[in-house]
Amino acid sequence: MTMNTQGRPTAPESVSMSSIETVSGSRGLLQHEDLLFEIGTSETTGVDLPAPKGTKNRLGGVARKQPTGLPGLSEPQAVRHYMRLSQKNYAIDLGLFPLGSCTMKHNPRLNEKVARLPGFGDIHPLQPQATVQGALELIDELAMWLKTLTNMPAVAMSPKAGAHGEFCGMMAIRQALIARGEGETRKRVLVPESAHGTNPATAAQCGFIVDEIKANKRGRVDMDDLKAKLEKPDDIAGIMLTNPNTCGLFETDIKEIADLIHAAGGYFYCDGANFNAIVGRVRPGDLGVDAMHINLHKTFSTPHGGGGPGSGPTVLSEALAPYAPVPFVVKDADGMYRLVEDIEGDASESFGRMVAFHGQMGMFVRALTYILSHGADGLKQASEDAVLNANYIQARLKSVMTAPFEGYCMHEALFSDAFTAEGIETIDIAKALIDEGYHPMTMYFPLVVHGAMLIEPTESESKAELDRFCDALESIARRAAQGDEALKGAPYLAPMRRLDETKAARKPVLKWAEPELAPPVAAE
Ligand SMILES: *Cc1c(COP(=O)(O)O)cnc(C)c1O
């Protein structure tokens, strides 16, 4: 038996992990759990109420003739079902979340405490505005911070995700072009080939034509290609550029790019999803940006995905500010805050409305709490630490994995699969990470790097945690370089083994069917 450094026994070497199968399907203390439809029955219920006496069914002809077929559970069964599912989830509160480009930051508990204050948590968007002055002031104060940190004159607070913010910025650009009388002629939007998929999708959704720009050997925009695209500038609407870009690199020519786009008569949309790397150090407004979304659920620590809704305030330059969407908050001379709701007066040139109300209030509260608890110096420190942590990972792993571009990275470290032996792919490394207790890194993105692995540790990970992660990934990388075939079967220790991803994508089984009626098996 092998012992760890503290004298605690680790797994006996004679047992191969891959051969362990259990009768119950559970692994360790992780319980196997079937679907609700498989464990529930129509006879079971969590409540036991007598049928009401003396009532008459008033449904008449519309009364249900067939049972609903919904499974019933007892209370303990229901509790265990969701508890078991929750334990299958990987979470930022559980371990390092290496997804790159997503900025999976720690969500401070103070954010949650403040968001639950009754004055923020228990208000309703249809309340009279005089009764929610504090909430409107909070939106205005967060807007002030976002404008200050980016050095931009205006911000649209209502977009509800990064992609929604892109939509906001590109609609503002479209409206500005229409106002110039060039809405029909300027249709071409330049998008680097390393861009996040939402960029070309947004441009297309707003009626633009996407024209791809190449990356150079340094992982940045190829300036020669850009200049060639601008030779005939009459149809240029603008550029959508991410900075730092999705290779984790700062676009060093960004000011020249902005100047070229402006000289061509276009606008500069900056994808701000990676703002976490530069807050307090670089102000996008100084770089010539016309519009940029800020993912509050990335840079400003509000929860992600299943943990909460996104929020994508979009800062706008002077040229685009008049076209901002309604509603927005203004402060009147008498000190009262007010939402401008209609396309008239202050908002007469607005491109319209994107959401029913004012945006994600709960996320505004959390983001401002994060900002105020850090202060200007703390925000800068967080960015610097995020960049330091990513460079630590790059430095620790680049002798065993392949870093495709030279030099330091920003907030995320990018590797290609060039170091792996024939037959071992990025996905095998990602699956082996699951056995080591980590959610996989971002895989196969950005597309400009073969078999890309993009790792973003964020600022709140300690050196000890980074080392633990690097130890695990380093050992997997060595096995990949040696062509260890066992990697192809990973994960071995997860409740679910390697899935057939092609089949899952091509023939997804999306609906449970009663086994005896129609087995839920997609056709071969
Ligand atoms: C996350 C991300 C987006 C989209 O943001 P969502 O909030 O997920 O809609 C766009 N671009 C980049 C580079 C991103 O990382």
Coordinates of C-alpha atoms and ligand atoms in Angstrom, one line a residue:
M1 CA 0.0 0.0 0.0
T2 CA 1.3 3.5 -0.9
M3 CA 1.1 6.3 1.6
N4 CA 0.8 10.0 1.0
T5 CA 3.2 12.5 2.6
Q6 CA 0.9 12.6 5.7
G7 CA 1.0 8.9 6.2
R8 CA -2.5 8.3 4.9
P9 CA -3.0 5.3 2.6
T10 CA -3.7 5.9 -1.0
A11 CA -5.1 3.3 -3.5
P12 CA -3.3 -0.1 -3.5
E13 CA -1.3 -0.3 -6.7
S14 CA -2.5 -3.7 -7.6
V15 CA -6.1 -2.5 -8.4
S16 CA -6.5 -0.9 -11.8
M17 CA -8.9 1.9 -11.5
S18 CA -10.5 1.1 -14.8
S19 CA -11.6 -2.3 -13.6
I20 CA -13.7 -1.1 -10.7
E21 CA -17.4 -1.5 -11.4
T22 CA -20.0 -1.4 -8.7
V23 CA -23.3 -3.3 -8.4
S24 CA -25.2 -0.1 -7.4
G25 CA -23.7 2.1 -10.0
S26 CA -22.6 4.5 -7.2
R27 CA -18.9 5.4 -6.9
G28 CA -17.4 6.2 -3.6
L29 CA -20.0 8.1 -1.8
L30 CA -21.4 9.5 -5.0
Q31 CA -24.9 8.0 -5.4
H32 CA -26.1 6.7 -8.7
E33 CA -29.5 8.4 -9.6
D34 CA -32.0 7.5 -12.2
L35 CA -34.4 10.0 -13.9
L36 CA -37.5 11.1 -11.9
F37 CA -39.6 9.2 -14.4
E38 CA -37.7 6.0 -13.6
I39 CA -37.9 6.3 -9.8
G40 CA -41.4 7.9 -9.4
T41 CA -44.8 6.3 -9.8
S42 CA -48.2 7.8 -10.4
E43 CA -49.4 6.2 -7.1
T44 CA -46.9 7.9 -4.9
T45 CA -47.3 11.4 -3.5
G46 CA -45.5 13.6 -1.0
V47 CA -48.7 14.9 0.5
D48 CA -51.6 13.1 2.1
L49 CA -54.7 15.3 2.0
P50 CA -58.3 13.9 2.3
A51 CA -60.3 14.5 -0.9
P52 CA -62.4 17.7 -0.4
K53 CA -66.0 16.9 0.5
G54 CA -69.0 18.5 -1.1
T55 CA -67.2 20.1 -4.1
K56 CA -68.4 19.8 -7.6
N57 CA -66.0 19.4 -10.5
R58 CA -66.7 22.4 -12.7
L59 CA -64.3 21.4 -15.6
G60 CA -67.1 19.7 -17.5
G61 CA -66.1 18.6 -20.9
V62 CA -62.5 19.8 -20.5
A63 CA -61.7 17.5 -17.6
R64 CA -58.7 15.3 -18.2
K65 CA -59.6 11.7 -19.3
Q66 CA -56.1 10.2 -19.2
P67 CA -53.8 10.4 -16.2
T68 CA -51.0 13.0 -16.6
G69 CA -48.3 10.4 -16.4
L70 CA -46.2 12.6 -14.1
P71 CA -44.2 10.6 -11.6
G72 CA -44.9 11.1 -7.9
L73 CA -42.3 10.9 -5.2
S74 CA -42.3 10.9 -1.4
E75 CA -40.6 13.9 0.2
P76 CA -37.4 12.0 1.1
Q77 CA -37.2 10.6 -2.4
A78 CA -37.5 14.1 -3.9
V79 CA -35.0 15.6 -1.5
R80 CA -32.5 12.8 -2.3
H81 CA -33.0 13.1 -6.0
Y82 CA -32.0 16.7 -6.1
M83 CA -29.3 16.3 -3.5
R84 CA -27.7 13.5 -5.6
L85 CA -27.9 15.5 -8.8
S86 CA -26.4 18.6 -7.1
Q87 CA -23.4 16.5 -6.0
K88 CA -22.8 15.5 -9.6
N89 CA -22.3 19.2 -10.5
Y90 CA -18.9 20.8 -10.6
A91 CA -18.9 24.3 -9.2
I92 CA -16.6 27.3 -8.7
D93 CA -17.1 26.8 -4.9
L94 CA -15.8 23.2 -5.3
G95 CA -12.5 23.6 -7.1
L96 CA -10.5 25.4 -9.7
F97 CA -12.5 26.0 -12.9
P98 CA -10.0 26.2 -15.7
L99 CA -12.4 27.2 -18.5
G100 CA -10.7 29.8 -20.6
S101 CA -12.4 32.9 -22.1
C102 CA -15.2 32.4 -19.5
T103 CA -13.6 34.0 -16.5
M104 CA -15.1 31.7 -13.8
K105 CA -14.4 33.9 -10.8
H106 CA -15.0 33.4 -7.2
N107 CA -18.4 34.8 -6.2
P108 CA -17.8 36.6 -2.9
R109 CA -20.4 35.9 -0.2
L110 CA -20.7 39.6 0.6
N111 CA -22.3 40.0 -2.9
E112 CA -25.0 37.6 -1.9
K113 CA -25.6 39.2 1.5
V114 CA -26.1 42.7 -0.1
A115 CA -28.3 41.3 -2.9
R116 CA -30.7 39.9 -0.3
L117 CA -31.2 43.2 1.6
P118 CA -35.0 43.8 1.4
G119 CA -34.6 47.1 -0.3
F120 CA -32.9 45.3 -3.3
G121 CA -34.3 41.8 -3.0
D122 CA -37.9 42.5 -2.4
I123 CA -38.7 45.2 -4.9
H124 CA -40.6 44.9 -8.2
P125 CA -40.0 46.6 -11.5
L126 CA -43.6 47.8 -11.7
Q127 CA -43.3 49.7 -8.4
P128 CA -43.7 53.5 -8.7
Q129 CA -40.2 54.9 -9.4
A130 CA -40.5 57.2 -6.3
T131 CA -40.4 54.1 -4.1
V132 CA -37.3 52.6 -5.7
Q133 CA -35.0 55.6 -5.8
G134 CA -32.2 53.7 -4.0
A135 CA -32.2 51.0 -6.6
L136 CA -32.1 53.5 -9.5
E137 CA -29.3 55.3 -7.7
L138 CA -27.4 52.0 -7.5
I139 CA -27.8 51.4 -11.3
D140 CA -26.5 55.0 -11.9
E141 CA -23.5 54.4 -9.5
L142 CA -22.6 51.1 -11.2
A143 CA -22.9 52.9 -14.5
M144 CA -20.5 55.6 -13.2
W145 CA -17.9 52.9 -12.2
L146 CA -18.2 51.2 -15.6
K147 CA -17.8 54.4 -17.5
T148 CA -14.8 55.4 -15.3
L149 CA -13.0 52.1 -15.6
T150 CA -13.4 52.1 -19.4
N151 CA -13.1 55.9 -19.9
M152 CA -16.2 55.9 -22.0
P153 CA -19.0 58.6 -21.9
A154 CA -22.1 56.4 -21.9
V155 CA -23.2 52.9 -20.9
A156 CA -26.4 50.9 -21.8
M157 CA -27.2 48.9 -18.6
S158 CA -30.1 46.8 -19.9
P159 CA -28.4 44.0 -22.0
K160 CA -28.6 40.7 -20.2
A161 CA -25.5 38.8 -21.4
G162 CA -22.3 39.4 -23.3
A163 CA -23.9 38.3 -26.5
H164 CA -26.8 40.6 -25.8
G165 CA -24.4 43.4 -25.2
E166 CA -22.8 42.7 -28.6
F167 CA -26.3 42.9 -30.1
C168 CA -26.7 46.3 -28.3
G169 CA -23.4 47.7 -29.6
M170 CA -23.9 46.5 -33.2
M171 CA -27.5 47.8 -33.2
A172 CA -26.1 51.2 -32.1
I173 CA -23.6 51.0 -34.9
R174 CA -26.3 50.2 -37.4
Q175 CA -28.4 53.0 -36.2
A176 CA -25.5 55.4 -36.4
L177 CA -24.9 54.3 -40.0
I178 CA -28.6 54.8 -40.8
A179 CA -28.5 58.3 -39.3
R180 CA -25.5 59.0 -41.6
G181 CA -27.5 57.8 -44.6
E182 CA -25.1 54.8 -45.0
G183 CA -27.3 52.1 -43.5
E184 CA -27.7 50.4 -46.9
T185 CA -24.1 50.8 -48.2
R186 CA -21.9 50.0 -45.1
K187 CA -22.6 46.3 -44.5
R188 CA -19.2 44.7 -44.0
V189 CA -18.0 43.9 -40.5
L190 CA -14.4 42.6 -40.1
V191 CA -14.0 39.8 -37.5
P192 CA -10.7 38.1 -36.7
E193 CA -10.8 34.3 -37.2
S194 CA -9.9 33.8 -33.5
A195 CA -13.2 35.5 -32.4
H196 CA -15.7 34.0 -30.1
G197 CA -18.6 32.6 -32.1
T198 CA -21.0 35.1 -30.8
N199 CA -19.2 37.9 -32.7
P200 CA -20.0 36.8 -36.3
A201 CA -23.4 35.6 -35.1
T202 CA -24.2 39.0 -33.7
A203 CA -23.0 40.8 -36.9
A204 CA -25.1 38.5 -39.0
Q205 CA -28.1 39.0 -36.8
C206 CA -27.9 42.7 -37.2
G207 CA -27.9 42.4 -41.0
F208 CA -24.1 42.8 -41.5
I209 CA -21.9 40.7 -43.7
V210 CA -19.0 39.0 -41.9
D211 CA -15.5 39.3 -43.4
E212 CA -12.9 37.3 -41.6
I213 CA -9.4 38.7 -40.9
K214 CA -6.4 36.3 -40.5
A215 CA -4.3 35.9 -37.4
N216 CA -0.5 36.3 -37.7
K217 CA 2.2 34.1 -36.3
R218 CA 2.1 36.0 -33.0
G219 CA -1.6 35.2 -32.5
R220 CA -2.7 38.7 -33.2
V221 CA -4.6 40.4 -36.0
D222 CA -2.6 40.2 -39.3
M223 CA -2.2 43.9 -40.1
D224 CA -1.4 43.3 -43.8
D225 CA -4.6 41.3 -44.1
L226 CA -6.5 44.1 -42.3
K227 CA -5.1 46.8 -44.5
A228 CA -6.0 44.7 -47.6
K229 CA -9.6 44.4 -46.4
L230 CA -9.7 48.2 -46.0
E231 CA -8.5 49.1 -49.5
K232 CA -12.0 49.6 -50.6
P233 CA -13.5 51.1 -47.5
D234 CA -16.9 52.2 -48.8
D235 CA -18.9 49.3 -47.5
I236 CA -17.1 49.0 -44.1
A237 CA -19.4 49.2 -41.1
G238 CA -16.8 48.3 -38.5
I239 CA -14.7 45.7 -36.8
M240 CA -15.4 43.4 -33.9
L241 CA -12.2 42.7 -32.0
T242 CA -11.6 41.0 -28.6
N243 CA -8.9 42.5 -26.4
P244 CA -7.1 40.8 -24.8
N245 CA -8.0 38.3 -27.6
T246 CA -9.2 34.7 -27.3
C247 CA -5.6 33.5 -27.5
G248 CA -5.0 35.2 -24.2
L249 CA -2.9 37.9 -25.9
F250 CA -3.0 41.7 -25.9
E251 CA -3.6 43.1 -29.4
T252 CA -0.6 45.3 -29.4
D253 CA -1.6 47.1 -32.7
I254 CA -5.0 48.0 -31.2
K255 CA -4.6 51.8 -31.5
E256 CA -3.5 51.5 -35.2
I257 CA -6.4 49.2 -35.8
A258 CA -8.8 51.7 -34.3
D259 CA -7.3 54.5 -36.4
L260 CA -7.5 52.5 -39.6
I261 CA -11.2 51.6 -39.0
H262 CA -12.2 55.2 -38.2
A263 CA -10.3 56.5 -41.2
A264 CA -12.3 53.9 -43.3
G265 CA -15.5 55.4 -41.9
G266 CA -16.3 52.4 -39.6
Y267 CA -16.8 51.8 -35.9
F268 CA -14.8 49.8 -33.5
Y269 CA -16.7 47.2 -31.4
C270 CA -14.5 45.7 -28.7
D271 CA -15.6 42.4 -27.2
G272 CA -14.9 43.1 -23.5
A273 CA -15.3 39.5 -22.2
N274 CA -11.7 39.5 -21.3
F275 CA -11.8 42.8 -19.4
N276 CA -10.8 40.9 -16.2
A277 CA -7.2 41.0 -17.5
I278 CA -6.9 44.7 -17.8
V279 CA -9.3 46.5 -15.3
G280 CA -7.4 49.4 -13.7
R281 CA -4.5 49.1 -16.2
V282 CA -6.0 49.9 -19.6
R283 CA -9.1 52.0 -20.4
P284 CA -10.7 50.9 -23.7
G285 CA -11.9 54.4 -24.3
D286 CA -8.2 55.4 -24.6
L287 CA -7.8 52.9 -27.4
G288 CA -10.4 54.3 -29.7
V289 CA -13.2 51.8 -28.9
D290 CA -16.8 52.9 -29.9
A291 CA -18.7 50.1 -28.1
M292 CA -17.8 47.3 -25.7
H293 CA -19.8 45.0 -23.6
I294 CA -18.8 44.1 -20.1
N295 CA -19.8 40.7 -18.8
L296 CA -20.6 41.4 -15.2
H297 CA -20.8 37.6 -14.7
K298 CA -17.1 37.4 -15.8
T299 CA -15.2 40.4 -14.8
F300 CA -17.3 41.6 -11.9
S301 CA -17.9 38.3 -10.1
T302 CA -21.6 37.8 -10.5
P303 CA -22.6 34.1 -10.8
H304 CA -22.4 32.2 -14.1
G305 CA -24.7 29.8 -15.9
G306 CA -26.8 27.8 -13.5
G307 CA -25.7 30.1 -10.7
G308 CA -27.5 33.1 -12.0
P309 CA -28.4 35.2 -15.1
G310 CA -25.8 37.1 -17.1
S311 CA -25.5 40.8 -17.4
G312 CA -23.8 42.6 -20.2
P313 CA -23.8 46.4 -19.8
T314 CA -22.4 48.0 -23.0
V315 CA -20.3 51.2 -22.9
L316 CA -20.6 53.5 -25.9
S317 CA -18.5 56.3 -27.3
E318 CA -19.8 59.8 -27.9
A319 CA -20.5 58.9 -31.5
L320 CA -22.8 56.0 -30.5
A321 CA -24.2 57.3 -27.2
P322 CA -27.3 59.0 -28.8
Y323 CA -28.5 55.6 -30.2
A324 CA -28.4 53.8 -26.8
P325 CA -31.4 51.6 -26.0
V326 CA -34.2 52.6 -23.7
P327 CA -34.8 52.4 -20.8
F328 CA -31.9 54.2 -19.0
V329 CA -31.6 56.0 -15.7
V330 CA -31.2 59.8 -15.5
K331 CA -31.0 62.1 -12.5
D332 CA -33.1 65.2 -12.7
A333 CA -32.2 68.6 -11.3
D334 CA -34.3 67.9 -8.2
G335 CA -32.1 65.0 -7.3
M336 CA -34.7 62.4 -8.3
Y337 CA -33.8 59.4 -10.4
R338 CA -36.0 58.5 -13.4
L339 CA -36.1 55.8 -16.1
V340 CA -36.3 57.2 -19.6
E341 CA -38.7 54.7 -21.2
D342 CA -39.9 56.3 -24.5
I343 CA -38.2 57.1 -27.7
E344 CA -38.6 60.9 -27.5
G345 CA -36.8 63.8 -25.8
D346 CA -33.4 62.5 -24.4
A347 CA -33.9 59.2 -26.2
S348 CA -35.3 60.4 -29.6
E349 CA -32.5 58.8 -31.5
S350 CA -32.5 55.5 -29.5
F351 CA -32.4 52.3 -31.6
G352 CA -35.2 50.9 -29.4
R353 CA -35.7 48.6 -26.5
M354 CA -34.0 45.3 -25.8
V355 CA -35.6 44.1 -22.6
A356 CA -38.9 44.5 -20.8
F357 CA -37.4 46.4 -17.8
H358 CA -34.1 48.0 -16.9
G359 CA -31.8 44.9 -16.8
Q360 CA -30.5 42.4 -14.2
M361 CA -31.0 44.3 -10.9
G362 CA -29.7 41.4 -8.8
M363 CA -26.5 41.3 -10.8
F364 CA -26.1 45.1 -10.6
V365 CA -26.2 44.9 -6.8
R366 CA -23.6 42.1 -6.8
A367 CA -21.3 43.8 -9.3
L368 CA -21.3 47.1 -7.4
T369 CA -20.7 45.3 -4.1
Y370 CA -17.7 43.6 -5.7
I371 CA -16.4 46.9 -7.1
L372 CA -16.9 48.9 -3.8
S373 CA -15.4 46.1 -1.6
H374 CA -12.3 46.1 -3.8
G375 CA -11.9 49.8 -4.5
A376 CA -10.0 51.1 -7.5
D377 CA -6.7 49.7 -6.2
G378 CA -8.2 46.3 -5.4
L379 CA -9.7 46.0 -8.9
K380 CA -6.3 46.7 -10.4
Q381 CA -4.7 44.1 -8.1
A382 CA -7.2 41.5 -9.1
S383 CA -6.4 42.0 -12.8
E384 CA -2.7 41.8 -12.1
D385 CA -3.0 38.6 -10.0
A386 CA -5.2 37.0 -12.7
V387 CA -2.5 37.7 -15.3
L388 CA 0.2 36.5 -12.9
N389 CA -1.7 33.2 -12.2
A390 CA -2.1 32.5 -15.9
N391 CA 1.6 33.1 -16.6
Y392 CA 2.5 30.8 -13.7
I393 CA 0.5 28.0 -15.4
Q394 CA 2.0 28.8 -18.7
A395 CA 5.5 28.8 -17.3
R396 CA 4.9 25.5 -15.3
L397 CA 3.4 23.6 -18.2
K398 CA 5.2 24.8 -21.3
S399 CA 8.0 22.4 -21.0
V400 CA 5.6 19.5 -21.3
M401 CA 2.8 21.0 -23.4
T402 CA 3.1 23.2 -26.5
A403 CA 2.6 27.0 -26.1
P404 CA 1.8 28.0 -29.7
F405 CA 2.8 31.7 -29.3
E406 CA 5.9 33.2 -27.8
G407 CA 6.0 35.5 -24.8
Y408 CA 3.9 36.2 -21.8
C409 CA 0.1 35.7 -21.8
M410 CA -2.6 37.8 -20.3
H411 CA -5.2 36.2 -18.1
E412 CA -5.3 32.8 -19.8
A413 CA -2.7 30.3 -21.0
L414 CA -3.1 28.6 -24.4
F415 CA -1.7 25.3 -25.4
S416 CA -1.9 23.3 -28.7
D417 CA -2.0 19.5 -29.0
A418 CA 1.4 19.5 -30.9
F419 CA 3.1 17.6 -27.9
T420 CA 0.7 14.6 -27.9
A421 CA 1.7 11.3 -29.4
E422 CA -0.1 10.0 -32.5
G423 CA -3.7 9.1 -31.7
I424 CA -4.0 11.1 -28.4
E425 CA -6.2 14.1 -28.7
T426 CA -7.1 17.2 -26.6
I427 CA -10.4 15.5 -25.6
D428 CA -8.5 12.6 -24.0
I429 CA -6.5 15.0 -21.9
A430 CA -9.7 16.9 -20.9
K431 CA -11.5 13.7 -19.9
A432 CA -8.5 12.5 -17.9
L433 CA -8.7 15.8 -15.9
I434 CA -12.1 14.8 -14.8
D435 CA -10.6 11.8 -13.1
E436 CA -8.2 14.1 -11.3
G437 CA -11.2 16.2 -9.9
Y438 CA -11.1 19.1 -12.3
H439 CA -13.7 20.4 -14.8
P440 CA -11.9 20.4 -18.2
M441 CA -10.4 23.5 -19.7
T442 CA -11.9 25.1 -22.8
M443 CA -11.1 22.7 -25.6
Y444 CA -10.8 23.3 -29.4
F445 CA -11.2 27.0 -29.0
P446 CA -9.8 29.3 -30.3
L447 CA -10.0 27.7 -33.7
V448 CA -6.7 29.2 -34.9
V449 CA -4.8 26.7 -32.7
H450 CA -4.8 23.0 -33.4
G451 CA -6.4 21.0 -30.6
A452 CA -6.5 24.2 -28.4
M453 CA -6.5 24.0 -24.6
L454 CA -7.3 27.3 -23.1
I455 CA -6.8 27.7 -19.3
E456 CA -7.9 30.6 -17.2
P457 CA -7.2 30.3 -13.5
T458 CA -8.5 33.8 -12.3
E459 CA -6.9 35.8 -9.5
S460 CA -8.4 34.1 -6.4
E461 CA -6.6 30.8 -6.8
S462 CA -3.6 30.3 -4.4
K463 CA -0.2 29.1 -5.6
A464 CA -0.9 25.8 -3.7
E465 CA -4.1 25.3 -5.7
L466 CA -2.4 26.2 -9.0
D467 CA 0.3 23.7 -8.2
R468 CA -2.2 20.9 -7.5
F469 CA -3.9 21.6 -10.8
C470 CA -0.5 21.8 -12.7
D471 CA 0.7 18.6 -11.1
A472 CA -2.4 16.8 -12.4
L473 CA -2.3 18.3 -15.9
E474 CA 1.5 17.8 -16.1
S475 CA 1.2 14.1 -15.4
I476 CA -1.6 13.7 -18.0
A477 CA 0.4 15.7 -20.5
R478 CA 3.4 13.4 -20.0
R479 CA 1.2 10.3 -20.6
A480 CA -0.3 12.0 -23.7
A481 CA 3.2 12.6 -25.0
Q482 CA 4.1 9.0 -24.4
G483 CA 1.0 7.8 -26.2
D484 CA -0.6 6.2 -23.2
E485 CA -3.7 4.4 -24.7
A486 CA -5.5 4.3 -21.4
L487 CA -6.2 8.1 -21.8
K488 CA -8.6 7.2 -24.6
G489 CA -10.9 5.5 -22.1
A490 CA -11.0 8.3 -19.5
P491 CA -12.8 9.3 -17.4
Y492 CA -12.7 6.1 -15.3
L493 CA -13.8 7.5 -12.0
A494 CA -16.7 9.7 -13.0
P495 CA -20.3 8.4 -12.6
M496 CA -20.5 8.4 -16.4
R497 CA -17.7 7.0 -18.5
R498 CA -16.7 8.3 -21.9
L499 CA -19.8 9.2 -23.8
D500 CA -20.3 8.9 -27.6
E501 CA -20.2 12.6 -28.3
T502 CA -21.0 12.3 -32.0
K503 CA -24.1 10.2 -31.3
A504 CA -25.1 12.6 -28.6
A505 CA -24.9 15.5 -31.0
R506 CA -26.3 13.8 -34.1
K507 CA -29.0 11.7 -32.5
P508 CA -29.8 13.3 -29.1
V509 CA -32.5 11.6 -27.0
L510 CA -34.3 14.6 -25.6
K511 CA -37.4 13.1 -24.2
W512 CA -38.1 10.3 -21.8
A513 CA -40.3 7.6 -23.2
E514 CA -42.1 4.9 -21.3
P515 CA -39.8 1.9 -21.8
E516 CA -42.5 -0.7 -22.8
L517 CA -44.1 1.8 -25.3
A518 CA -41.1 3.1 -27.1
P519 CA -37.6 2.5 -25.9
P520 CA -35.6 5.8 -25.8
V521 CA -33.0 4.5 -28.2
A522 CA -32.0 6.6 -31.2
A523 CA -31.8 4.7 -34.4
E524 CA -28.4 3.3 -35.3
Ligands
LIG1 C1 -18.3 34.8 -22.9 C2 -17.9 35.4 -24.1 C3 -18.8 36.1 -25.0 C4 -20.3 35.9 -24.7 O1 -20.8 36.3 -23.5 P1 -22.1 35.7 -22.8 O2 -22.3 36.4 -21.6 O3 -21.8 34.2 -22.6 O4 -23.2 35.9 -23.8 C5 -18.4 36.7 -26.1 N1 -17.1 36.8 -26.4 C6 -16.1 36.2 -25.6 C7 -14.7 36.4 -26.0 C8 -16.5 35.5 -24.5 O5 -15.6 34.9 -23.7

